[in-house]
Coordinates of C-alpha atoms and ligand atoms in Angstrom, one line a residue:
X1 CA 60.4 37.7 74.3
X2 CA 59.7 40.8 72.4
X3 CA 56.6 40.9 70.2
X4 CA 57.7 42.1 66.8
X5 CA 54.3 41.5 65.2
X6 CA 53.0 44.7 66.9
X7 CA 53.3 48.1 65.2
X8 CA 55.4 49.1 68.2
X9 CA 57.5 46.1 69.4
X10 CA 57.3 45.8 73.1
X11 CA 57.4 43.6 76.1
X12 CA 55.0 45.6 78.2
X13 CA 51.8 44.2 76.8
X14 CA 51.0 47.4 75.1
X15 CA 48.0 46.0 73.3
X16 CA 46.1 45.8 76.6
X17 CA 46.0 49.5 77.0
X18 CA 44.4 50.8 73.8
X19 CA 44.5 54.5 74.8
X20 CA 48.3 54.3 75.5
X21 CA 48.9 52.4 72.4
X22 CA 47.0 54.9 70.3
X23 CA 48.9 57.8 71.9
X24 CA 52.2 56.1 71.1
X25 CA 51.1 55.3 67.6
X26 CA 50.3 58.9 67.2
X27 CA 53.8 59.9 68.4
X28 CA 55.5 57.3 66.2
X29 CA 55.1 59.2 62.8
X30 CA 56.4 62.3 64.5
X31 CA 59.4 60.3 65.6
X32 CA 60.0 59.0 62.1
X33 CA 59.7 62.6 60.8
X34 CA 62.4 63.6 63.2
X35 CA 64.6 60.6 62.2
X36 CA 64.2 61.5 58.5
X37 CA 65.2 65.1 59.2
X38 CA 67.8 64.8 62.0
X39 CA 68.9 61.1 61.8
X40 CA 72.2 60.2 60.0
X41 CA 72.3 62.3 56.8
X42 CA 71.6 60.6 53.5
X43 CA 71.6 57.1 55.1
X44 CA 67.9 56.1 54.7
X45 CA 68.4 53.7 51.9
X46 CA 71.5 51.9 53.2
X47 CA 71.4 48.3 54.4
X48 CA 73.3 48.3 57.7
X49 CA 74.4 45.2 59.6
X50 CA 72.7 46.0 62.9
X51 CA 71.8 44.2 66.0
X52 CA 68.2 44.3 67.2
X53 CA 67.1 43.2 70.6
X54 CA 65.0 40.0 70.5
X55 CA 64.7 39.4 74.2
X56 CA 65.6 41.3 77.4
X57 CA 67.2 38.1 78.9
X58 CA 71.0 38.3 79.2
X59 CA 71.5 35.3 76.9
X60 CA 69.0 36.1 74.2
X61 CA 69.9 39.7 73.6
X62 CA 70.5 40.4 70.0
X63 CA 70.0 39.4 66.5
X64 CA 72.2 40.8 63.7
X65 CA 71.0 41.4 60.2
X66 CA 70.9 44.0 57.4
X67 CA 68.3 46.6 58.2
X68 CA 67.5 50.0 56.6
X69 CA 67.6 52.3 59.5
X70 CA 64.2 53.8 59.1
X71 CA 62.9 50.2 59.3
X72 CA 64.7 49.5 62.6
X73 CA 62.2 48.1 65.1
X74 CA 62.3 50.8 67.7
X75 CA 60.3 49.7 70.6
X76 CA 59.7 49.5 74.4
X77 CA 61.7 47.0 76.4
X78 CA 61.8 46.8 80.1
X79 CA 63.6 44.4 82.2
X80 CA 61.2 41.9 83.8
X81 CA 59.7 42.9 87.1
X82 CA 61.0 41.6 90.4
X83 CA 57.8 41.5 92.5
X84 CA 59.8 41.7 95.8
X85 CA 61.7 44.8 94.8
X86 CA 61.7 47.6 97.4
X87 CA 62.7 51.2 97.6
X88 CA 66.3 50.8 98.7
X89 CA 67.3 54.3 100.0
X90 CA 66.0 57.5 101.3
X91 CA 63.0 58.1 103.6
X92 CA 60.8 55.4 101.9
X93 CA 63.5 52.7 102.3
X94 CA 61.9 49.3 102.8
X95 CA 58.6 50.2 101.2
X96 CA 57.6 48.1 98.1
X97 CA 58.9 49.8 94.9
X98 CA 56.3 52.0 93.3
X99 CA 54.5 50.8 90.2
X100 CA 52.8 54.2 89.7
X101 CA 54.2 57.7 90.2
X102 CA 53.7 59.0 93.7
X103 CA 51.7 62.2 93.3
X104 CA 54.1 64.3 95.4
X105 CA 57.0 63.4 93.2
X106 CA 55.3 63.7 89.8
X107 CA 56.9 66.9 88.6
X108 CA 60.4 66.0 89.8
X109 CA 60.3 62.6 88.2
X110 CA 59.0 64.0 85.0
X111 CA 61.8 66.5 84.9
X112 CA 64.5 63.8 85.4
X113 CA 62.9 61.6 82.8
X114 CA 62.7 64.5 80.3
X115 CA 66.3 65.5 81.0
X116 CA 67.5 61.9 80.4
X117 CA 65.3 61.6 77.3
X118 CA 66.5 64.9 75.8
X119 CA 70.1 63.7 75.6
X120 CA 69.2 60.8 73.3
X121 CA 68.0 62.5 70.2
X122 CA 70.5 65.3 70.9
X123 CA 73.4 62.9 70.4
X124 CA 71.9 61.7 67.1
X125 CA 71.6 65.3 65.9
X126 CA 75.2 66.0 67.0
X127 CA 76.5 63.0 65.0
X128 CA 74.3 63.2 61.9
X129 CA 76.9 64.4 59.4
X130 CA 79.7 62.1 60.4
X131 CA 78.8 59.3 57.9
X132 CA 80.2 61.4 55.1
X133 CA 83.7 61.2 56.6
X134 CA 83.8 57.7 58.1
X135 CA 87.3 56.0 58.3
X136 CA 85.9 52.6 57.3
X137 CA 82.7 50.6 56.7
X138 CA 83.2 49.0 60.1
X139 CA 83.2 52.4 61.8
X140 CA 80.2 53.5 59.8
X141 CA 78.2 50.6 60.9
X142 CA 79.2 51.3 64.5
X143 CA 78.0 54.9 64.5
X144 CA 74.8 53.8 62.9
X145 CA 74.3 51.2 65.6
X146 CA 74.9 53.9 68.3
X147 CA 72.4 56.2 66.5
X148 CA 69.6 53.7 66.3
X149 CA 70.0 52.7 69.9
X150 CA 70.0 56.3 71.1
X151 CA 66.7 56.5 69.1
X152 CA 65.5 53.6 71.1
X153 CA 66.5 55.2 74.4
X154 CA 64.3 58.1 73.4
X155 CA 61.5 55.6 73.0
X156 CA 62.2 54.3 76.4
X157 CA 61.7 57.7 78.1
X158 CA 58.8 58.5 75.9
X159 CA 57.0 55.3 76.9
X160 CA 57.4 56.4 80.6
X161 CA 56.1 59.9 79.8
X162 CA 53.1 58.6 77.9
X163 CA 52.2 55.8 80.3
X164 CA 52.7 57.5 83.6
X165 CA 52.4 61.3 83.1
X166 CA 49.1 61.8 81.2
X167 CA 48.8 64.9 79.1
X168 CA 51.9 66.6 80.5
X169 CA 53.9 63.6 79.5
X170 CA 52.5 63.6 76.0
X171 CA 53.4 67.3 75.6
X172 CA 56.9 66.6 76.9
X173 CA 57.3 63.8 74.4
X174 CA 56.5 66.2 71.6
X175 CA 58.9 68.7 72.9
X176 CA 61.7 66.1 72.9
X177 CA 61.3 66.0 69.1
X178 CA 61.1 69.8 68.8
X179 CA 64.3 70.9 70.6
X180 CA 67.5 70.8 68.5
X181 CA 71.1 70.4 69.5
X182 CA 72.9 73.7 69.3
X183 CA 69.7 75.6 68.3
X184 CA 69.8 79.2 69.6
X185 CA 66.1 79.4 70.3
X186 CA 65.2 75.9 71.3
X187 CA 68.4 74.1 72.4
X188 CA 68.8 70.7 74.1
X189 CA 68.7 70.9 77.9
X190 CA 72.2 70.0 79.0
X191 CA 75.4 71.9 77.9
X192 CA 77.4 69.0 76.4
X193 CA 74.5 68.1 74.1
X194 CA 74.7 71.5 72.4
X195 CA 78.3 71.2 71.5
X196 CA 79.1 70.2 67.9
X197 CA 80.6 66.7 67.2
X198 CA 82.3 67.8 64.0
X199 CA 84.8 65.0 63.4
X200 CA 85.5 61.4 64.3
X201 CA 88.1 62.2 67.0
X202 CA 85.3 64.2 68.7
X203 CA 82.9 61.3 68.1
X204 CA 85.1 58.7 69.8
X205 CA 85.8 61.1 72.7
X206 CA 82.1 61.7 73.0
X207 CA 81.2 58.0 73.2
X208 CA 84.1 57.4 75.6
X209 CA 83.4 60.4 77.9
X210 CA 79.8 61.5 77.5
X211 CA 78.2 58.1 76.9
X212 CA 79.8 57.1 80.1
X213 CA 78.0 59.9 81.9
X214 CA 75.0 58.1 80.3
X215 CA 76.1 54.9 82.0
X216 CA 76.5 56.5 85.4
X217 CA 73.3 58.5 85.3
X218 CA 71.4 55.4 84.1
X219 CA 72.9 53.4 86.9
X220 CA 71.7 56.0 89.4
X221 CA 68.2 56.0 87.9
X222 CA 68.2 52.2 87.7
X223 CA 68.2 52.4 91.6
X224 CA 65.0 54.4 91.5
X225 CA 62.1 53.5 93.7
X226 CA 59.9 54.2 90.7
X227 CA 60.1 50.6 89.4
X228 CA 59.3 51.2 85.7
X229 CA 62.1 53.8 85.5
X230 CA 64.5 51.3 87.1
X231 CA 63.5 48.5 84.8
X232 CA 63.8 50.7 81.7
X233 CA 67.3 51.9 82.7
X234 CA 68.5 48.4 83.4
X235 CA 67.8 47.4 79.8
X236 CA 69.2 50.7 78.4
X237 CA 72.5 50.0 80.2
X238 CA 73.1 46.8 78.2
X239 CA 72.9 48.9 75.0
X240 CA 75.1 51.7 76.4
X241 CA 78.1 49.3 76.9
X242 CA 78.6 49.0 73.1
X243 CA 78.7 52.8 72.7
X244 CA 81.5 53.1 75.3
X245 CA 83.3 50.3 73.5
X246 CA 83.1 52.2 70.3
X247 CA 84.6 55.3 72.0
X248 CA 87.4 53.5 73.9
X249 CA 88.5 51.3 71.0
X250 CA 88.2 54.2 68.5
X251 CA 90.7 56.3 70.5
X252 CA 92.9 53.3 71.1
X253 CA 93.1 52.7 67.4
X254 CA 93.9 56.4 66.6
X255 CA 96.6 56.4 69.3
X256 CA 98.1 53.1 68.1
X257 CA 98.3 54.3 64.5
X258 CA 99.9 57.6 65.5
X259 CA 102.5 55.9 67.7
X260 CA 103.3 53.4 65.0
X261 CA 103.8 56.1 62.4
X262 CA 105.9 58.1 64.9
X263 CA 108.1 55.1 65.6
X264 CA 108.5 54.0 61.9
X265 CA 109.5 57.5 60.9
X266 CA 111.4 58.4 64.0
X267 CA 109.5 61.7 64.5
X268 CA 108.2 63.4 67.6
X269 CA 107.5 67.0 66.7
X270 CA 103.7 67.4 66.3
X271 CA 104.1 69.2 63.0
X272 CA 106.1 66.3 61.6
X273 CA 103.6 63.9 62.9
X274 CA 100.8 65.8 61.2
X275 CA 102.7 65.9 58.0
X276 CA 102.5 62.1 58.0
X277 CA 98.7 62.2 58.0
X278 CA 98.0 61.1 61.5
X279 CA 96.8 62.9 64.6
X280 CA 99.5 64.1 66.9
X281 CA 99.2 63.0 70.6
X282 CA 99.1 66.6 71.7
X283 CA 95.9 67.2 69.8
X284 CA 94.5 64.0 71.2
X285 CA 95.3 65.3 74.7
X286 CA 93.5 68.6 74.0
X287 CA 90.4 66.8 72.7
X288 CA 90.5 64.7 75.8
X289 CA 90.7 67.8 78.0
X290 CA 87.7 69.3 76.3
X291 CA 85.4 66.3 76.3
X292 CA 86.3 65.4 79.9
X293 CA 85.6 68.8 81.3
X294 CA 82.4 69.4 79.3
X295 CA 81.2 65.9 80.5
X296 CA 82.1 66.6 84.2
X297 CA 79.6 69.5 84.0
X298 CA 76.8 67.0 83.2
X299 CA 76.8 65.8 86.8
X300 CA 75.4 69.2 88.0
X301 CA 76.5 71.4 90.9
X302 CA 78.8 69.9 93.5
X303 CA 76.4 70.9 96.2
X304 CA 72.8 70.5 95.1
X305 CA 69.6 70.4 97.0
X306 CA 67.9 68.9 93.9
X307 CA 70.3 65.9 94.2
X308 CA 69.5 65.6 97.9
X309 CA 65.8 65.6 97.3
X310 CA 66.1 63.1 94.5
X311 CA 67.8 60.8 96.9
X312 CA 65.8 61.4 100.0
X313 CA 62.6 60.9 98.1
X314 CA 63.8 57.6 96.6
X315 CA 63.9 58.8 93.0
X316 CA 67.6 58.6 92.1
X317 CA 70.2 56.6 94.0
X318 CA 73.9 56.4 94.0
X319 CA 76.1 54.3 91.7
X320 CA 75.6 50.7 92.8
X321 CA 73.4 51.8 95.7
X322 CA 72.5 48.4 97.0
X323 CA 76.1 47.2 97.1
X324 CA 77.2 50.2 99.3
X325 CA 77.7 49.4 102.9
X326 CA 76.0 52.2 104.8
X327 CA 72.5 53.2 106.1
X328 CA 71.3 54.4 102.6
X329 CA 69.7 57.4 104.2
X330 CA 72.8 59.6 104.7
X331 CA 71.4 61.9 107.4
X332 CA 74.7 62.2 109.3
X333 CA 77.3 61.4 106.6
X334 CA 79.6 64.0 105.1
X335 CA 81.4 64.1 101.7
X336 CA 84.3 66.3 100.5
X337 CA 83.8 68.9 97.8
X338 CA 86.2 71.5 96.4
X339 CA 85.8 75.2 96.0
X340 CA 87.9 78.2 95.2
X341 CA 88.7 80.4 98.3
X342 CA 91.1 83.3 98.0
X343 CA 92.7 82.1 94.8
X344 CA 93.2 78.5 95.9
X345 CA 91.3 75.3 95.5
X346 CA 90.3 74.0 99.0
X347 CA 88.5 70.9 100.2
X348 CA 85.4 71.3 102.4
X349 CA 83.2 68.6 103.9
X350 CA 79.5 69.1 103.4
X351 CA 76.5 66.9 104.2
X352 CA 76.8 63.8 101.9
X353 CA 73.2 64.2 100.9
X354 CA 73.9 67.5 99.2
X355 CA 77.1 66.2 97.5
X356 CA 75.5 63.4 95.6
X357 CA 76.3 64.9 92.2
X358 CA 79.9 65.2 93.2
X359 CA 80.0 61.7 94.5
X360 CA 78.6 60.3 91.2
X361 CA 81.2 62.5 89.3
X362 CA 83.9 61.0 91.4
X363 CA 82.7 57.5 90.7
X364 CA 82.8 58.4 87.0
X365 CA 86.3 59.9 87.3
X366 CA 87.6 56.6 88.8
X367 CA 86.4 54.7 85.8
X368 CA 87.7 57.3 83.4
X369 CA 91.2 57.0 84.9
X370 CA 91.3 53.3 84.2
X371 CA 90.3 53.9 80.5
X372 CA 93.0 56.6 80.1
X373 CA 95.5 54.2 81.6
X374 CA 94.6 51.7 78.9
X375 CA 95.3 54.3 76.2
X376 CA 98.6 55.1 77.9
X377 CA 99.5 51.4 77.8
X378 CA 99.2 51.5 74.0
X379 CA 101.6 54.5 73.9
X380 CA 104.1 52.8 76.2
X381 CA 103.9 49.5 74.4
X382 CA 104.9 51.1 71.1
X383 CA 107.7 52.8 73.0
X384 CA 106.7 56.5 72.4
X385 CA 107.6 59.0 75.1
X386 CA 104.4 60.7 75.8
X387 CA 102.1 60.9 78.9
X388 CA 98.4 61.3 78.6
X389 CA 96.9 63.1 81.7
X390 CA 93.5 63.9 83.0
X391 CA 93.2 67.6 83.8
X392 CA 92.2 68.8 87.2
X393 CA 88.5 68.5 88.0
X394 CA 88.1 72.2 88.1
X395 CA 89.6 72.8 84.6
X396 CA 87.3 74.5 82.1
X397 CA 84.1 74.0 84.1
X398 CA 80.9 75.9 83.6
X399 CA 78.7 74.3 86.2
X400 CA 79.2 74.1 90.0
X401 CA 81.8 75.5 92.4
X402 CA 84.5 76.0 89.7
X403 CA 82.2 77.9 87.2
X404 CA 83.5 81.4 86.7
X405 CA 87.0 80.5 87.8
X406 CA 90.0 80.0 85.6
X407 CA 91.6 76.8 86.7
X408 CA 94.7 75.4 84.9
X409 CA 95.0 71.7 83.9
X410 CA 97.1 71.3 87.1
X411 CA 94.5 72.9 89.4
X412 CA 96.1 76.3 89.7
X413 CA 93.7 79.2 90.0
X414 CA 94.6 81.8 87.4
X415 CA 93.5 85.2 86.2
X416 CA 91.4 85.2 83.1
X417 CA 94.3 86.8 81.2
X418 CA 96.8 84.1 82.3
X419 CA 94.4 81.3 81.5
X420 CA 93.7 82.7 78.0
X421 CA 97.4 82.6 77.3
X422 CA 97.4 78.9 77.7
X423 CA 93.9 78.2 76.3
X424 CA 95.1 76.5 73.1
X425 CA 97.8 74.6 74.8
X426 CA 95.0 72.9 76.8
X427 CA 92.0 73.0 74.5
X428 CA 91.6 72.3 70.8
X429 CA 92.2 75.5 68.8
X430 CA 90.3 76.3 65.6
X431 CA 93.5 75.2 63.9
X432 CA 93.5 71.8 65.6
X433 CA 89.9 71.3 64.5
X434 CA 90.7 72.3 61.0
X435 CA 93.7 69.9 60.9
X436 CA 91.7 67.0 62.2
X437 CA 88.9 67.7 59.8
X438 CA 91.4 68.0 56.9
X439 CA 92.1 64.3 57.4
X440 CA 88.4 63.4 57.2
X441 CA 87.3 65.0 54.0
X442 CA 85.8 61.9 52.4
X443 CA 84.5 58.5 53.5
X444 CA 86.5 55.3 53.3
X445 CA 84.1 52.5 52.5
X446 CA 85.9 49.8 50.6
X447 CA 85.4 46.7 52.8
X448 CA 88.5 46.1 54.9
X449 CA 90.1 49.5 54.1
X450 CA 90.8 52.1 56.8
X451 CA 91.7 55.8 56.7
X452 CA 95.4 56.4 57.3
X453 CA 94.9 58.1 60.7
X454 CA 93.3 55.0 62.4
X455 CA 94.4 51.4 62.9
X456 CA 92.0 48.6 62.1
X457 CA 90.1 47.0 65.0
X458 CA 91.3 43.7 66.4
X459 CA 88.2 41.9 65.3
X460 CA 84.9 42.5 63.5
X461 CA 81.4 42.7 64.7
X462 CA 79.5 39.6 65.8
X463 CA 82.3 37.3 64.7
X464 CA 82.4 38.7 61.2
X465 CA 85.6 39.5 59.4
X466 CA 87.1 43.0 59.5
X467 CA 86.5 43.2 55.7
X468 CA 82.9 42.1 55.9
X469 CA 80.5 44.4 54.0
X470 CA 78.9 46.0 57.1
X471 CA 77.0 48.6 55.1
X472 CA 75.5 48.2 51.6
X473 CA 74.9 51.6 50.0
X474 CA 72.5 50.5 47.3
Ligands
BYC501 N1 74.0 71.9 81.5 O1 71.1 71.3 91.2 P1 71.8 71.3 89.9 C1 73.2 60.3 78.4 C2 70.9 72.8 85.5 S1 73.9 61.4 79.5 C3 72.9 72.7 81.6 O2 73.3 71.3 89.9 P2 70.8 68.7 89.5 C4 73.7 60.2 77.0 C5 69.9 71.8 86.2 O3 69.1 71.2 85.2 C6 73.0 61.3 80.9 N2 72.2 72.9 82.7 O4 71.4 70.1 89.1 C7 75.1 60.3 76.8 C8 69.2 72.8 87.1 O5 68.2 73.5 86.3 P3 66.8 73.9 86.9 C9 71.8 62.2 81.0 C10 72.6 72.1 83.8 O6 69.3 68.8 89.1 C11 75.5 60.3 75.5 C12 70.2 73.8 87.5 O7 71.3 73.7 86.5 N3 71.0 61.9 82.1 O8 72.3 59.6 78.8 O9 71.2 68.3 90.8 C13 74.7 60.0 74.4 C14 70.7 73.5 88.9 O10 71.3 72.3 88.9 C15 73.7 71.3 83.7 C16 70.9 62.7 83.2 O11 71.4 63.8 83.3 C17 74.4 71.2 82.5 N4 75.5 70.4 82.4 O12 71.6 67.8 88.5 C18 73.3 59.9 74.7 C19 70.0 62.2 84.3 N5 73.8 70.7 85.0 O13 66.1 72.6 87.0 C20 72.9 60.0 76.0 C21 68.9 63.1 84.7 C22 72.9 71.2 85.7 O14 67.1 74.6 88.2 N6 69.3 64.4 85.1 N7 72.1 72.0 85.0 O15 66.2 74.7 85.8 C23 69.6 64.7 86.4 O16 69.7 63.8 87.2 C24 70.0 66.1 86.7 O17 69.1 66.9 86.0 C25 71.4 66.5 86.5 C26 71.6 67.9 87.1 C27 72.4 65.5 87.1 C28 71.7 66.7 85.0

């Protein structure tokens, strides 16, 4: 169980290490300062029906109650230790999993943990203004749940930095509160986390596409030979699932509403669809193209010596590493990557060790395809003639082999000029953003009411009714 009588709730026996406890108690007010500044705007006095972890066991996960977000019990929760756990891949395969940081990997591990940690507050910053335009109380509660849990994920990484990386770790923990999403001078580390999330369509796309990068990266880190990182990530993954649920169902409900309105009014032309106050499927497709491509960049370069080193050194594994049927060392294996040669996309086999970013990206794409198919099923079920598609992997990429090339959604290599001609057929135009935002000018917060552009969910949260008062504004 988690001890909530402590100032910092935890299941790591924090009280036994006074110096660490003091250091974290020193960081805590800085974190609260960041939350008051950069957390959900004007929300501090709301009572929100939130879940809080009460135990890390699968059956005792959560408790639901009204909480003011600044009073949320952020804390440190690791999955229980398996004393027999080993390093399961790379050159240290078969050794007992490390309980302390191996000296030679210290800076690499720190960098990975900082990169992971940096995304968490970044996403809260990106989403902080969305409460003012929520489509319902149910959705408002969900975004707040996502936000407090991203805050907890920051705590998870900060615990590792403080506990295992001494003074450097403490400095990194402070920097995590100092960088700001989209800031010109001190931006967040990874590209997608500096993009704005200006409306709810973008928010649901983000939680579907980008939070799922979170899932895959956390799965890879959960395989780490550094056991505390593995145990932290395993618990984080249980929280991540709800975020992807919010994204997937959010888009499902938007598509459903649009298709129903199209059917009822017998309209297909996107201008006519827009005139009925719902989001046309073409715009949804363009948002999809944007979020998918920006998220693909988060996996890093297709061929990466960093990725090879992470794996060889036992720091970051593959998706479901221990379930894979091979030698887990990969010295002789190959893996296909794509590159642009003389105006065409061509396949090339490279050492599998160097292609681990690409492999994780491919695992991710497989899961994305299934999700997009589920959205397609909604369109087909209502009987609207429209096909959602995933753009080519090389489309609109800024990292890796496709960076600097102009690839169409179908994978054709174009000149910059030709690509520009199609840009706003493929990506949201300023006019698209403006239209979407024009639907979201105020918040809908009467219990059980939903904005015109989105269908209600199938059920409420934790068995509550859809018209339950999920947020009390006081
Ligand atoms: N933007 O060898 P390369 C989540 C940098 S999301 C900017 O290709 P590597 C969440 C790279 O850092 C999951 N820079 O990269 C979701 C490197 O820079 P340095 C977050 C980029 O190291 C929603 C250089 O390019 N977790 O949790 O193999 C809400 C050469 O890179 C980008 C992680 O990412 C980019 N997109 O792989 C809330 C896991 N991509 O070091 C939360 C931890 C690459 O040469 N991170 N660069 O200056 C990693 O494992 C790796 O750092 C990466 C990059 C996979 C990101």
